[in-house]
PDB file of C-alpha atoms and ligand atoms in Angstrom:
ATOM      1  CA  UNK A 171       0.000   0.000   0.000  1.00 87.00           C
ATOM      2  CA  UNK A 172       1.317   3.465  -0.884  1.00 95.00           C
ATOM      3  CA  UNK A 173       1.848   5.655   2.196  1.00 95.00           C
ATOM      4  CA  UNK A 174      -0.418   8.682   2.311  1.00 97.00           C
ATOM      5  CA  UNK A 175       1.199  12.105   2.474  1.00 98.00           C
ATOM      6  CA  UNK A 176      -0.271  15.215   4.067  1.00 97.00           C
ATOM      7  CA  UNK A 177       1.798  18.236   3.048  1.00 98.00           C
ATOM      8  CA  UNK A 178       1.378  21.865   4.074  1.00 98.00           C
ATOM      9  CA  UNK A 179       2.529  24.629   1.738  1.00 98.00           C
ATOM     10  CA  UNK A 180       2.706  27.780   3.833  1.00 98.00           C
ATOM     11  CA  UNK A 181       3.631  29.877   0.773  1.00 98.00           C
ATOM     12  CA  UNK A 182       4.717  33.448   1.639  1.00 98.00           C
ATOM     13  CA  UNK A 183       2.947  33.453   5.009  1.00 98.00           C
ATOM     14  CA  UNK A 184       3.873  33.645   8.689  1.00 98.00           C
ATOM     15  CA  UNK A 185       6.510  35.576  10.572  1.00 98.00           C
ATOM     16  CA  UNK A 186       9.128  33.668  12.544  1.00 97.00           C
ATOM     17  CA  UNK A 187       7.188  33.525  15.811  1.00 97.00           C
ATOM     18  CA  UNK A 188       4.028  32.420  13.966  1.00 98.00           C
ATOM     19  CA  UNK A 189       5.935  29.764  12.042  1.00 98.00           C
ATOM     20  CA  UNK A 190       7.355  28.405  15.256  1.00 97.00           C
ATOM     21  CA  UNK A 191       3.951  28.319  17.019  1.00 98.00           C
ATOM     22  CA  UNK A 192       2.271  26.703  13.998  1.00 98.00           C
ATOM     23  CA  UNK A 193       4.965  24.036  13.724  1.00 97.00           C
ATOM     24  CA  UNK A 194       4.920  23.255  17.429  1.00 96.00           C
ATOM     25  CA  UNK A 195       1.116  22.942  17.488  1.00 96.00           C
ATOM     26  CA  UNK A 196       1.242  20.559  14.533  1.00 95.00           C
ATOM     27  CA  UNK A 197       4.121  18.588  16.082  1.00 93.00           C
ATOM     28  CA  UNK A 198       2.374  18.433  19.447  1.00 90.00           C
ATOM     29  CA  UNK A 199      -1.157  17.662  18.365  1.00 75.00           C
ATOM     30  CA  UNK A 200      -1.069  15.771  15.098  1.00 57.00           C
ATOM     31  CA  UNK A 201      -0.226  12.404  16.563  1.00 63.00           C
ATOM     32  CA  UNK A 202       1.374  11.775  13.169  1.00 57.00           C
ATOM     33  CA  UNK A 203       2.919   8.337  13.239  1.00 68.00           C
ATOM     34  CA  UNK A 204       4.819   6.254  10.743  1.00 74.00           C
ATOM     35  CA  UNK A 205       1.612   5.184   8.983  1.00 85.00           C
ATOM     36  CA  UNK A 206       1.480   8.368   6.948  1.00 94.00           C
ATOM     37  CA  UNK A 207       3.932  11.132   6.054  1.00 96.00           C
ATOM     38  CA  UNK A 208       3.509  14.731   7.103  1.00 96.00           C
ATOM     39  CA  UNK A 209       5.658  17.333   5.345  1.00 98.00           C
ATOM     40  CA  UNK A 210       5.771  21.071   6.053  1.00 98.00           C
ATOM     41  CA  UNK A 211       6.920  23.613   3.454  1.00 98.00           C
ATOM     42  CA  UNK A 212       7.526  26.883   5.325  1.00 98.00           C
ATOM     43  CA  UNK A 213       9.211  29.930   3.759  1.00 98.00           C
ATOM     44  CA  UNK A 214      12.977  29.420   3.287  1.00 98.00           C
ATOM     45  CA  UNK A 215      13.890  31.823   6.061  1.00 98.00           C
ATOM     46  CA  UNK A 216      11.998  29.787   8.657  1.00 98.00           C
ATOM     47  CA  UNK A 217      13.133  26.330   7.569  1.00 98.00           C
ATOM     48  CA  UNK A 218      15.772  26.141  10.278  1.00 98.00           C
ATOM     49  CA  UNK A 219      13.386  27.212  13.000  1.00 98.00           C
ATOM     50  CA  UNK A 220      10.620  24.850  11.844  1.00 98.00           C
ATOM     51  CA  UNK A 221      13.060  21.956  11.479  1.00 98.00           C
ATOM     52  CA  UNK A 222      14.298  22.516  15.034  1.00 97.00           C
ATOM     53  CA  UNK A 223      10.715  22.736  16.292  1.00 97.00           C
ATOM     54  CA  UNK A 224       9.678  19.393  14.790  1.00 96.00           C
ATOM     55  CA  UNK A 225      12.954  17.618  15.601  1.00 94.00           C
ATOM     56  CA  UNK A 226      12.332  14.223  17.187  1.00 92.00           C
ATOM     57  CA  UNK A 227       8.932  13.846  15.483  1.00 92.00           C
ATOM     58  CA  UNK A 228       8.238  12.056  12.184  1.00 92.00           C
ATOM     59  CA  UNK A 229       7.341  15.365  10.541  1.00 95.00           C
ATOM     60  CA  UNK A 230       9.492  16.182   7.507  1.00 97.00           C
ATOM     61  CA  UNK A 231      10.386  19.618   6.214  1.00 98.00           C
ATOM     62  CA  UNK A 232      10.935  20.861   2.678  1.00 98.00           C
ATOM     63  CA  UNK A 233      11.684  23.948   0.597  1.00 98.00           C
ATOM     64  CA  UNK A 234       9.086  25.649  -1.599  1.00 98.00           C
ATOM     65  CA  UNK A 235      11.549  25.924  -4.478  1.00 98.00           C
ATOM     66  CA  UNK A 236      15.176  25.178  -5.331  1.00 98.00           C
ATOM     67  CA  UNK A 237      17.726  26.206  -7.954  1.00 98.00           C
ATOM     68  CA  UNK A 238      19.118  23.832 -10.579  1.00 97.00           C
ATOM     69  CA  UNK A 239      22.802  24.581  -9.939  1.00 97.00           C
ATOM     70  CA  UNK A 240      24.658  23.558  -6.813  1.00 96.00           C
ATOM     71  CA  UNK A 241      26.516  26.805  -6.023  1.00 97.00           C
ATOM     72  CA  UNK A 242      27.946  29.964  -7.565  1.00 97.00           C
ATOM     73  CA  UNK A 243      26.941  33.403  -8.785  1.00 98.00           C
ATOM     74  CA  UNK A 244      23.157  32.985  -8.659  1.00 98.00           C
ATOM     75  CA  UNK A 245      22.041  35.808  -6.425  1.00 98.00           C
ATOM     76  CA  UNK A 246      18.944  35.046  -4.439  1.00 97.00           C
ATOM     77  CA  UNK A 247      18.844  31.356  -5.259  1.00 97.00           C
ATOM     78  CA  UNK A 248      18.902  28.386  -2.870  1.00 98.00           C
ATOM     79  CA  UNK A 249      20.596  25.076  -3.665  1.00 98.00           C
ATOM     80  CA  UNK A 250      19.662  21.474  -2.961  1.00 98.00           C
ATOM     81  CA  UNK A 251      22.763  21.215  -0.746  1.00 98.00           C
ATOM     82  CA  UNK A 252      21.610  24.196   1.336  1.00 98.00           C
ATOM     83  CA  UNK A 253      18.196  22.622   1.840  1.00 98.00           C
ATOM     84  CA  UNK A 254      19.773  19.307   2.791  1.00 98.00           C
ATOM     85  CA  UNK A 255      22.096  21.098   5.196  1.00 98.00           C
ATOM     86  CA  UNK A 256      19.025  22.486   6.977  1.00 97.00           C
ATOM     87  CA  UNK A 257      17.544  19.008   7.317  1.00 98.00           C
ATOM     88  CA  UNK A 258      15.072  19.157   4.434  1.00 98.00           C
ATOM     89  CA  UNK A 259      14.025  15.928   2.770  1.00 98.00           C
ATOM     90  CA  UNK A 260      11.566  17.293   0.189  1.00 98.00           C
ATOM     91  CA  UNK A 261      11.204  20.213  -2.186  1.00 98.00           C
ATOM     92  CA  UNK A 262       8.287  21.624  -4.169  1.00 98.00           C
ATOM     93  CA  UNK A 263       9.109  21.992  -7.853  1.00 98.00           C
ATOM     94  CA  UNK A 264       6.999  23.714 -10.492  1.00 97.00           C
ATOM     95  CA  UNK A 265       4.233  25.073  -8.265  1.00 97.00           C
ATOM     96  CA  UNK A 266       1.720  26.936 -10.433  1.00 95.00           C
ATOM     97  CA  UNK A 267       2.379  30.169  -8.526  1.00 96.00           C
ATOM     98  CA  UNK A 268       6.028  29.932  -9.533  1.00 96.00           C
ATOM     99  CA  UNK A 269       5.048  29.143 -13.102  1.00 94.00           C
ATOM    100  CA  UNK A 270       2.751  32.189 -13.044  1.00 94.00           C
ATOM    101  CA  UNK A 271       4.677  34.812 -11.065  1.00 95.00           C
ATOM    102  CA  UNK A 272       8.293  33.742 -11.544  1.00 95.00           C
ATOM    103  CA  UNK A 273       8.298  32.531 -15.134  1.00 93.00           C
ATOM    104  CA  UNK A 274       9.057  28.933 -14.193  1.00 95.00           C
ATOM    105  CA  UNK A 275       9.276  26.875 -17.377  1.00 94.00           C
ATOM    106  CA  UNK A 276       9.119  23.128 -18.033  1.00 93.00           C
ATOM    107  CA  UNK A 277      12.815  22.876 -18.964  1.00 93.00           C
ATOM    108  CA  UNK A 278      13.938  24.535 -15.723  1.00 96.00           C
ATOM    109  CA  UNK A 279      11.532  22.369 -13.752  1.00 98.00           C
ATOM    110  CA  UNK A 280      13.144  19.314 -15.325  1.00 98.00           C
ATOM    111  CA  UNK A 281      16.610  20.560 -14.311  1.00 98.00           C
ATOM    112  CA  UNK A 282      15.385  21.207 -10.773  1.00 98.00           C
ATOM    113  CA  UNK A 283      13.941  17.703 -10.500  1.00 98.00           C
ATOM    114  CA  UNK A 284      17.229  16.194 -11.710  1.00 97.00           C
ATOM    115  CA  UNK A 285      19.216  18.379  -9.326  1.00 98.00           C
ATOM    116  CA  UNK A 286      16.952  17.378  -6.427  1.00 98.00           C
ATOM    117  CA  UNK A 287      17.450  13.691  -7.140  1.00 96.00           C
ATOM    118  CA  UNK A 288      21.191  14.005  -7.478  1.00 95.00           C
ATOM    119  CA  UNK A 289      21.407  15.853  -4.157  1.00 97.00           C
ATOM    120  CA  UNK A 290      19.110  13.459  -2.290  1.00 97.00           C
ATOM    121  CA  UNK A 291      15.903  15.496  -2.029  1.00 98.00           C
ATOM    122  CA  UNK A 292      12.490  14.111  -2.933  1.00 98.00           C
ATOM    123  CA  UNK A 293      10.890  16.428  -5.476  1.00 98.00           C
ATOM    124  CA  UNK A 294       7.180  17.120  -5.165  1.00 98.00           C
ATOM    125  CA  UNK A 295       6.527  17.880  -8.812  1.00 98.00           C
ATOM    126  CA  UNK A 296       3.469  20.132  -9.235  1.00 98.00           C
ATOM    127  CA  UNK A 297       1.340  20.004 -12.364  1.00 98.00           C
ATOM    128  CA  UNK A 298      -2.142  21.194 -13.262  1.00 98.00           C
ATOM    129  CA  UNK A 299      -4.337  22.819 -15.848  1.00 97.00           C
ATOM    130  CA  UNK A 300      -5.923  26.274 -15.827  1.00 97.00           C
ATOM    131  CA  UNK A 301      -9.650  26.916 -15.940  1.00 96.00           C
ATOM    132  CA  UNK A 302      -9.409  27.848 -19.610  1.00 97.00           C
ATOM    133  CA  UNK A 303      -7.557  24.666 -20.461  1.00 97.00           C
ATOM    134  CA  UNK A 304     -10.086  22.497 -18.589  1.00 97.00           C
ATOM    135  CA  UNK A 305     -13.000  24.219 -20.301  1.00 97.00           C
ATOM    136  CA  UNK A 306     -11.340  23.680 -23.670  1.00 98.00           C
ATOM    137  CA  UNK A 307     -11.030  19.942 -22.908  1.00 97.00           C
ATOM    138  CA  UNK A 308      -7.238  20.175 -22.808  1.00 98.00           C
ATOM    139  CA  UNK A 309      -6.621  18.860 -19.286  1.00 98.00           C
ATOM    140  CA  UNK A 310      -5.001  15.578 -20.316  1.00 98.00           C
ATOM    141  CA  UNK A 311      -2.933  17.184 -23.059  1.00 98.00           C
ATOM    142  CA  UNK A 312      -1.588  19.812 -20.636  1.00 98.00           C
ATOM    143  CA  UNK A 313      -0.754  17.266 -17.936  1.00 98.00           C
ATOM    144  CA  UNK A 314       0.862  14.942 -20.451  1.00 97.00           C
ATOM    145  CA  UNK A 315       3.054  17.789 -21.709  1.00 97.00           C
ATOM    146  CA  UNK A 316       4.045  18.884 -18.208  1.00 97.00           C
ATOM    147  CA  UNK A 317       4.960  15.316 -17.227  1.00 96.00           C
ATOM    148  CA  UNK A 318       6.823  14.520 -20.443  1.00 95.00           C
ATOM    149  CA  UNK A 319       8.958  17.690 -20.194  1.00 96.00           C
ATOM    150  CA  UNK A 320       9.306  17.536 -16.414  1.00 96.00           C
ATOM    151  CA  UNK A 321      10.494  13.926 -16.308  1.00 95.00           C
ATOM    152  CA  UNK A 322      12.575  13.948 -19.494  1.00 95.00           C
ATOM    153  CA  UNK A 323      15.821  12.012 -18.986  1.00 94.00           C
ATOM    154  CA  UNK A 324      14.882  10.740 -15.538  1.00 93.00           C
ATOM    155  CA  UNK A 325      15.154   6.977 -14.951  1.00 87.00           C
ATOM    156  CA  UNK A 326      12.393   4.606 -13.831  1.00 81.00           C
ATOM    157  CA  UNK A 327      13.888   4.045 -10.365  1.00 87.00           C
ATOM    158  CA  UNK A 328      13.925   7.762  -9.664  1.00 91.00           C
ATOM    159  CA  UNK A 329      10.427   8.166 -11.041  1.00 93.00           C
ATOM    160  CA  UNK A 330       9.285   5.517  -8.546  1.00 92.00           C
ATOM    161  CA  UNK A 331      10.254   7.795  -5.688  1.00 93.00           C
ATOM    162  CA  UNK A 332       9.033  11.100  -7.078  1.00 96.00           C
ATOM    163  CA  UNK A 333       5.873  12.650  -5.649  1.00 98.00           C
ATOM    164  CA  UNK A 334       3.525  14.258  -8.167  1.00 98.00           C
ATOM    165  CA  UNK A 335       1.084  16.905  -6.960  1.00 98.00           C
ATOM    166  CA  UNK A 336      -1.898  17.400  -9.230  1.00 98.00           C
ATOM    167  CA  UNK A 337      -3.050  20.942  -8.525  1.00 98.00           C
ATOM    168  CA  UNK A 338      -5.624  22.321 -10.952  1.00 98.00           C
ATOM    169  CA  UNK A 339      -4.877  26.044 -11.058  1.00 97.00           C
ATOM    170  CA  UNK A 340      -8.598  26.892 -10.865  1.00 97.00           C
ATOM    171  CA  UNK A 341      -8.885  25.097  -7.525  1.00 96.00           C
ATOM    172  CA  UNK A 342      -5.894  26.692  -5.794  1.00 96.00           C
ATOM    173  CA  UNK A 343      -6.905  29.223  -3.174  1.00 93.00           C
ATOM    174  CA  UNK A 344     -10.386  29.597  -4.651  1.00 95.00           C
ATOM    175  CA  UNK A 345     -12.376  27.525  -2.167  1.00 94.00           C
ATOM    176  CA  UNK A 346     -13.557  25.431  -5.132  1.00 93.00           C
ATOM    177  CA  UNK A 347     -12.027  22.000  -4.837  1.00 94.00           C
ATOM    178  CA  UNK A 348     -12.173  19.529  -7.698  1.00 94.00           C
ATOM    179  CA  UNK A 349     -14.500  16.656  -6.771  1.00 97.00           C
ATOM    180  CA  UNK A 350     -12.991  13.424  -5.503  1.00 97.00           C
ATOM    181  CA  UNK A 351     -14.244  11.715  -8.645  1.00 97.00           C
ATOM    182  CA  UNK A 352     -12.706  14.313 -10.989  1.00 97.00           C
ATOM    183  CA  UNK A 353      -9.399  13.991  -9.148  1.00 98.00           C
ATOM    184  CA  UNK A 354      -9.475  10.184  -9.168  1.00 98.00           C
ATOM    185  CA  UNK A 355     -10.008  10.214 -12.955  1.00 98.00           C
ATOM    186  CA  UNK A 356      -7.108  12.601 -13.494  1.00 98.00           C
ATOM    187  CA  UNK A 357      -4.822  10.676 -11.142  1.00 98.00           C
ATOM    188  CA  UNK A 358      -5.541   7.466 -13.010  1.00 98.00           C
ATOM    189  CA  UNK A 359      -4.588   9.253 -16.206  1.00 98.00           C
ATOM    190  CA  UNK A 360      -1.369  10.608 -14.635  1.00 98.00           C
ATOM    191  CA  UNK A 361      -0.434   7.115 -13.428  1.00 97.00           C
ATOM    192  CA  UNK A 362      -0.872   5.888 -16.994  1.00 96.00           C
ATOM    193  CA  UNK A 363       1.442   8.586 -18.362  1.00 96.00           C
ATOM    194  CA  UNK A 364       4.032   7.787 -15.690  1.00 95.00           C
ATOM    195  CA  UNK A 365       3.773   4.111 -16.676  1.00 94.00           C
ATOM    196  CA  UNK A 366       4.460   4.885 -20.328  1.00 90.00           C
ATOM    197  CA  UNK A 367       7.445   6.870 -19.210  1.00 81.00           C
ATOM    198  CA  UNK A 368       8.954   4.967 -16.316  1.00 86.00           C
ATOM    199  CA  UNK A 369       7.419   1.478 -16.601  1.00 90.00           C
ATOM    200  CA  UNK A 370       4.828  -0.440 -14.602  1.00 92.00           C
ATOM    201  CA  UNK A 371       6.751  -0.339 -11.315  1.00 93.00           C
ATOM    202  CA  UNK A 372       7.053   3.423 -11.436  1.00 93.00           C
ATOM    203  CA  UNK A 373       3.357   3.734 -12.273  1.00 94.00           C
ATOM    204  CA  UNK A 374       2.285   1.691  -9.288  1.00 94.00           C
ATOM    205  CA  UNK A 375       4.796   3.204  -6.828  1.00 95.00           C
ATOM    206  CA  UNK A 376       4.568   6.901  -7.662  1.00 96.00           C
ATOM    207  CA  UNK A 377       2.523   8.845  -5.155  1.00 98.00           C
ATOM    208  CA  UNK A 378       0.111  11.369  -6.587  1.00 98.00           C
ATOM    209  CA  UNK A 379      -1.187  14.094  -4.287  1.00 98.00           C
ATOM    210  CA  UNK A 380      -4.104  16.392  -4.901  1.00 98.00           C
ATOM    211  CA  UNK A 381      -3.927  20.095  -4.065  1.00 98.00           C
ATOM    212  CA  UNK A 382      -6.575  22.792  -4.450  1.00 97.00           C
ATOM    213  CA  UNK A 383      -8.789  24.084  -1.627  1.00 96.00           C
ATOM    214  CA  UNK A 384      -8.376  20.974   0.514  1.00 98.00           C
ATOM    215  CA  UNK A 385      -9.914  21.441   3.954  1.00 98.00           C
ATOM    216  CA  UNK A 386     -11.094  19.287   6.876  1.00 98.00           C
ATOM    217  CA  UNK A 387     -14.505  18.768   5.236  1.00 98.00           C
ATOM    218  CA  UNK A 388     -13.343  17.401   1.883  1.00 98.00           C
ATOM    219  CA  UNK A 389     -10.064  15.674   2.859  1.00 98.00           C
ATOM    220  CA  UNK A 390     -11.450  12.247   3.795  1.00 98.00           C
ATOM    221  CA  UNK A 391     -13.540  11.992   0.614  1.00 98.00           C
ATOM    222  CA  UNK A 392     -10.491  12.747  -1.509  1.00 98.00           C
ATOM    223  CA  UNK A 393      -8.089  10.529   0.414  1.00 98.00           C
ATOM    224  CA  UNK A 394     -10.364   7.520   0.308  1.00 97.00           C
ATOM    225  CA  UNK A 395     -10.017   7.259  -3.489  1.00 97.00           C
ATOM    226  CA  UNK A 396      -7.718   4.551  -4.760  1.00 96.00           C
ATOM    227  CA  UNK A 397      -5.344   6.782  -6.728  1.00 97.00           C
ATOM    228  CA  UNK A 398      -5.218   9.784  -4.396  1.00 98.00           C
ATOM    229  CA  UNK A 399      -2.136   9.209  -2.266  1.00 98.00           C
ATOM    230  CA  UNK A 400      -2.271  12.374  -0.224  1.00 98.00           C
ATOM    231  CA  UNK A 401      -3.001  16.068  -0.240  1.00 98.00           C
ATOM    232  CA  UNK A 402      -0.977  19.239  -0.666  1.00 98.00           C
ATOM    233  CA  UNK A 403      -2.695  21.843   1.469  1.00 98.00           C
ATOM    234  CA  UNK A 404      -2.210  25.606   1.105  1.00 98.00           C
ATOM    235  CA  UNK A 405      -4.590  27.901   2.985  1.00 97.00           C
ATOM    236  CA  UNK A 406      -5.830  25.319   5.479  1.00 98.00           C
ATOM    237  CA  UNK A 407      -2.259  24.406   6.465  1.00 98.00           C
ATOM    238  CA  UNK A 408      -1.928  27.810   8.139  1.00 98.00           C
ATOM    239  CA  UNK A 409      -4.424  26.756  10.796  1.00 98.00           C
ATOM    240  CA  UNK A 410      -2.981  24.136  13.122  1.00 97.00           C
ATOM    241  CA  UNK A 411      -6.481  22.888  13.981  1.00 96.00           C
ATOM    242  CA  UNK A 412      -7.542  22.516  10.336  1.00 97.00           C
ATOM    243  CA  UNK A 413      -4.242  20.895   9.309  1.00 97.00           C
ATOM    244  CA  UNK A 414      -4.367  18.460  12.235  1.00 95.00           C
ATOM    245  CA  UNK A 415      -7.925  17.496  11.263  1.00 96.00           C
ATOM    246  CA  UNK A 416      -6.686  16.728   7.754  1.00 97.00           C
ATOM    247  CA  UNK A 417      -3.867  14.613   9.210  1.00 95.00           C
ATOM    248  CA  UNK A 418      -6.430  12.748  11.303  1.00 95.00           C
ATOM    249  CA  UNK A 419      -8.575  12.189   8.215  1.00 96.00           C
ATOM    250  CA  UNK A 420      -5.556  10.630   6.488  1.00 96.00           C
ATOM    251  CA  UNK A 421      -4.853   8.373   9.485  1.00 94.00           C
ATOM    252  CA  UNK A 422      -8.510   7.260   9.538  1.00 95.00           C
ATOM    253  CA  UNK A 423      -8.552   6.581   5.787  1.00 95.00           C
ATOM    254  CA  UNK A 424      -5.285   4.674   6.075  1.00 93.00           C
ATOM    255  CA  UNK A 425      -6.720   2.488   8.849  1.00 92.00           C
ATOM    256  CA  UNK A 426      -9.839   1.812   6.760  1.00 91.00           C
ATOM    257  CA  UNK A 427      -7.833   0.972   3.632  1.00 87.00           C
ATOM    258  CA  UNK A 428      -5.675  -1.386   5.686  1.00 85.00           C
ATOM    259  CA  UNK A 429      -8.707  -3.110   7.155  1.00 88.00           C
ATOM    260  CA  UNK A 430     -10.128  -3.905   3.706  1.00 86.00           C
ATOM    261  CA  UNK A 431      -6.847  -4.851   2.016  1.00 78.00           C
TER     262      UNK A 431
HETATM  263  C1  LIG B 273      -1.295  25.158  -2.978  1.00 54.86           C
HETATM  264  O1  LIG B 273      -0.958  26.288  -3.246  1.00 54.86           O
HETATM  265  O2  LIG B 273      -0.457  24.254  -3.090  1.00 54.86           O
HETATM  266  C2  LIG B 273      -2.668  24.911  -2.565  1.00 54.86           C
HETATM  267  C3  LIG B 273      -3.144  23.731  -2.775  1.00 54.86           C
HETATM  268  O3  LIG B 273      -3.376  25.966  -2.045  1.00 54.86           O
HETATM  269  P1  LIG B 273      -4.868  25.939  -1.416  1.00 54.86           P
HETATM  270  O4  LIG B 273      -4.974  24.714  -0.537  1.00 54.86           O
HETATM  271  O5  LIG B 273      -4.973  27.189  -0.636  1.00 54.86           O
HETATM  272  O6  LIG B 273      -5.824  25.868  -2.540  1.00 54.86           O
END
């Protein structure tokens, strides 16, 4: 059984004291155990503080972005090695807000994924269609293109350990989540594309998260679907209570799935 992941993307939110309080509430109250994975993505400048706060718990920490070179004259950039040095295990790559506001392109995303693998970070590779693309019936075409470019030149074994986050742009921060059924259909499609690319083992091992207005009310319905292996939570991850409820939903779904398997 694939382990469920509950990830919190704090984006450009919190000040240091807030980040520390949020992390310690999540660490203290989630009861997160080894049955699922919980990953926090705070702003870069609070990674150290959050990592120290969750030390000794199973909670993992990751960066919201990374650069595709390891060091040098790249003002303002952060390397895989720097993230590893701070105790990060994961990194978000290709988030739609970076594609939109920072000109992130498929070829750079591919380089970042390769760089993450070579430095020992697990990339959480974000893909998703816009409202216009969905309405035009282009969802599969867009996702296929993003995956084909993003994973170009990456071997099957690495693809097995990548995490893909399907985040329809129209659902991010809008309060309008895609339905569990819509997401399940898309995730099945994504698994098929991964299979064509990385082989059957990669297709069955890769974990595919959903992100887009996930909250305590819709989390269990999403997580109970066969091909939804976790959630990437934005807004609701800034509330310790809401995020802990989502973690609990994942633990409950995991227990149910185990009971029937
Ligand atoms: C995100 O930005 O990754 C996200 C899913 O945001 P939200 O949960 O706020 O829609």
